[in-house]
């Protein structure tokens, strides 16, 4: 397991009207930037195994706590967390370091941001590597409306939107228990209340499955969310229908070379038409659940580095 004391010290960087808490490695490797975008409920610390490996391979690795997380800014307005703001933060981060573009790597919600960043600012994205969450087709109906029709009002995406503050309070009142129960190698059972399983986790005893991280690693995340709370990060969910509208007139095809990494035991559904929207994609699967880069760090590093080496030397 990783010693949290070995994680880089952060810098607060002003970008796009906010401050981002940024962790980096390999700054001397100027010219080859990789930006790592975490998911929910995560933290830049989720990339602790990737920062040193990528830096050792010659990359300048930049891992921000995105707005709403850690010691980064947490604006009060819900709309401050839409895809224009989130991608705008990453554009401004490139500007801060003097990069025209970079390879962007995202996991979970971070993958959604990377997909959106690539659609909105294609000239700033050189290559894409996403974990767990594939490209999301826009469809004819806004995403939350669609989920509500298909999965019902208890599904957590819908619940977070329709009953703001309810789940937030449960998570904040049970932060340690929620995160300890969530970060398991085997996905928790989704029955009998699949939509509310996350709230159930915050109130449950320890579920089945081995932990993804050590107690000392978990303490980093627990401390961060006890300080920040959950509402700001959950406001990302509350912008999904707004994002659907913001992307209405954007070319939906991603042309950049892309690596899509799935976990074979992840409950997140795979894209059925990924190649239609991301024609230059290579797909890889690892034997793990949702927390791919934390559960299988060596395999993830090898896959990313091999793919980058092939693309950089093509």
mmCIF file of N, CA and C in Angstrom, residues 18 29 46 56 58 66 103 105 123 127 135 155 198 202 204 217 230 271 292 299 309:
data_model
loop_
_atom_site.group_PDB
_atom_site.id
_atom_site.type_symbol
_atom_site.label_atom_id
_atom_site.label_comp_id
_atom_site.label_asym_id
_atom_site.label_seq_id
_atom_site.Cartn_x
_atom_site.Cartn_y
_atom_site.Cartn_z
ATOM 1 N N UNK A 18 -11.353 30.693 -9.863
ATOM 2 C CA UNK A 18 -11.286 29.879 -8.644
ATOM 3 C C UNK A 18 -9.831 29.536 -8.362
ATOM 4 N N UNK A 29 10.173 17.662 -16.589
ATOM 5 C CA UNK A 29 9.903 17.028 -17.880
ATOM 6 C C UNK A 29 9.027 17.937 -18.738
ATOM 7 N N UNK A 46 -6.311 9.832 -5.490
ATOM 8 C CA UNK A 46 -6.650 8.569 -6.163
ATOM 9 C C UNK A 46 -5.648 8.221 -7.253
ATOM 10 N N UNK A 56 8.363 9.252 -13.892
ATOM 11 C CA UNK A 56 9.579 8.487 -14.182
ATOM 12 C C UNK A 56 9.707 8.175 -15.666
ATOM 13 N N UNK A 58 8.969 10.257 -17.979
ATOM 14 C CA UNK A 58 9.316 11.471 -18.714
ATOM 15 C C UNK A 58 8.192 12.467 -18.898
ATOM 16 N N UNK A 66 -10.278 19.024 -8.450
ATOM 17 C CA UNK A 66 -11.134 19.889 -9.243
ATOM 18 C C UNK A 66 -12.076 20.681 -8.331
ATOM 19 N N UNK A 103 -2.157 15.405 -22.676
ATOM 20 C CA UNK A 103 -2.935 14.169 -22.583
ATOM 21 C C UNK A 103 -3.788 14.266 -21.320
ATOM 22 N N UNK A 105 -6.351 12.358 -18.660
ATOM 23 C CA UNK A 105 -6.722 11.051 -18.141
ATOM 24 C C UNK A 105 -7.831 11.265 -17.115
ATOM 25 N N UNK A 123 -8.748 21.532 -29.450
ATOM 26 C CA UNK A 123 -7.367 21.916 -29.755
ATOM 27 C C UNK A 123 -6.461 21.889 -28.528
ATOM 28 N N UNK A 127 -4.326 13.730 -26.465
ATOM 29 C CA UNK A 127 -4.764 12.340 -26.382
ATOM 30 C C UNK A 127 -5.695 12.193 -25.176
ATOM 31 N N UNK A 135 -17.691 7.185 -23.222
ATOM 32 C CA UNK A 135 -18.356 8.337 -23.837
ATOM 33 C C UNK A 135 -19.871 8.185 -23.678
ATOM 34 N N UNK A 155 -33.117 6.282 -8.123
ATOM 35 C CA UNK A 155 -31.756 6.142 -8.654
ATOM 36 C C UNK A 155 -30.937 7.350 -8.213
ATOM 37 N N UNK A 198 -26.217 3.910 -2.399
ATOM 38 C CA UNK A 198 -25.155 4.737 -1.841
ATOM 39 C C UNK A 198 -25.544 5.264 -0.461
ATOM 40 N N UNK A 202 -23.860 4.354 3.501
ATOM 41 C CA UNK A 202 -23.456 5.276 4.556
ATOM 42 C C UNK A 202 -24.008 4.877 5.917
ATOM 43 N N UNK A 204 -24.677 1.437 6.624
ATOM 44 C CA UNK A 204 -24.529 -0.013 6.754
ATOM 45 C C UNK A 204 -23.286 -0.390 7.538
ATOM 46 N N UNK A 217 -4.467 5.279 3.883
ATOM 47 C CA UNK A 217 -4.881 5.888 2.625
ATOM 48 C C UNK A 217 -6.317 6.400 2.723
ATOM 49 N N UNK A 230 -19.842 17.302 1.123
ATOM 50 C CA UNK A 230 -20.120 16.604 -0.130
ATOM 51 C C UNK A 230 -20.918 17.437 -1.130
ATOM 52 N N UNK A 271 -20.147 1.296 -23.181
ATOM 53 C CA UNK A 271 -20.797 1.934 -24.327
ATOM 54 C C UNK A 271 -21.031 0.909 -25.422
ATOM 55 N N UNK A 292 -10.489 1.440 -10.646
ATOM 56 C CA UNK A 292 -9.516 0.738 -11.488
ATOM 57 C C UNK A 292 -8.071 1.074 -11.132
ATOM 58 N N UNK A 299 -1.053 -2.724 -13.215
ATOM 59 C CA UNK A 299 -1.613 -3.026 -14.527
ATOM 60 C C UNK A 299 -2.083 -1.756 -15.229
ATOM 61 N N UNK A 309 3.511 5.296 -25.080
ATOM 62 C CA UNK A 309 4.761 5.094 -25.803
ATOM 63 C C UNK A 309 4.501 4.786 -27.269
#
